[in-house]
Amino acid sequence: MNPLLAIRHYPTAAAHAAFATDRRIRAFLNGDSHGEDVLCALYGKVADEPVPERLRALLRN
């Protein structure tokens, strides 16, 4: 086998990132984590924002 062809089989940085994201999502769905890292990756630091008053009122009822 040509050694240069074997290089094509190494995962790229994008493949590593996709695998890591997949593992984090699966951990959340399996109940192994709270999913904070996944939610932060998707939406940013929205957990630091206050809950809108209309939503709080809805949740109280």
Coordinates of C-alpha atoms in Angstrom, one line a residue, residues 27-51:
A27 CA -24.6 11.9 26.7
F28 CA -27.4 14.5 27.2
L29 CA -30.0 12.3 25.6
N30 CA -28.9 9.3 27.8
G31 CA -29.1 11.4 30.9
D32 CA -25.4 11.3 31.5
S33 CA -25.1 15.1 31.5
H34 CA -27.3 18.2 31.8
G35 CA -26.5 19.3 28.3
E36 CA -25.3 22.7 29.3
D37 CA -22.3 22.5 27.0
V38 CA -24.5 21.5 24.1
L39 CA -27.0 24.3 24.7
C40 CA -24.2 26.8 25.1
A41 CA -22.7 25.6 21.8
L42 CA -26.0 26.0 20.0
Y43 CA -27.4 29.2 21.6
G44 CA -24.5 30.9 23.4
K45 CA -24.7 32.1 27.0
V46 CA -28.5 32.5 27.1
A47 CA -28.7 30.9 30.5
D48 CA -27.4 34.1 32.0
E49 CA -30.3 36.1 30.6
P50 CA -33.4 36.7 32.7
V51 CA -36.6 34.8 32.0

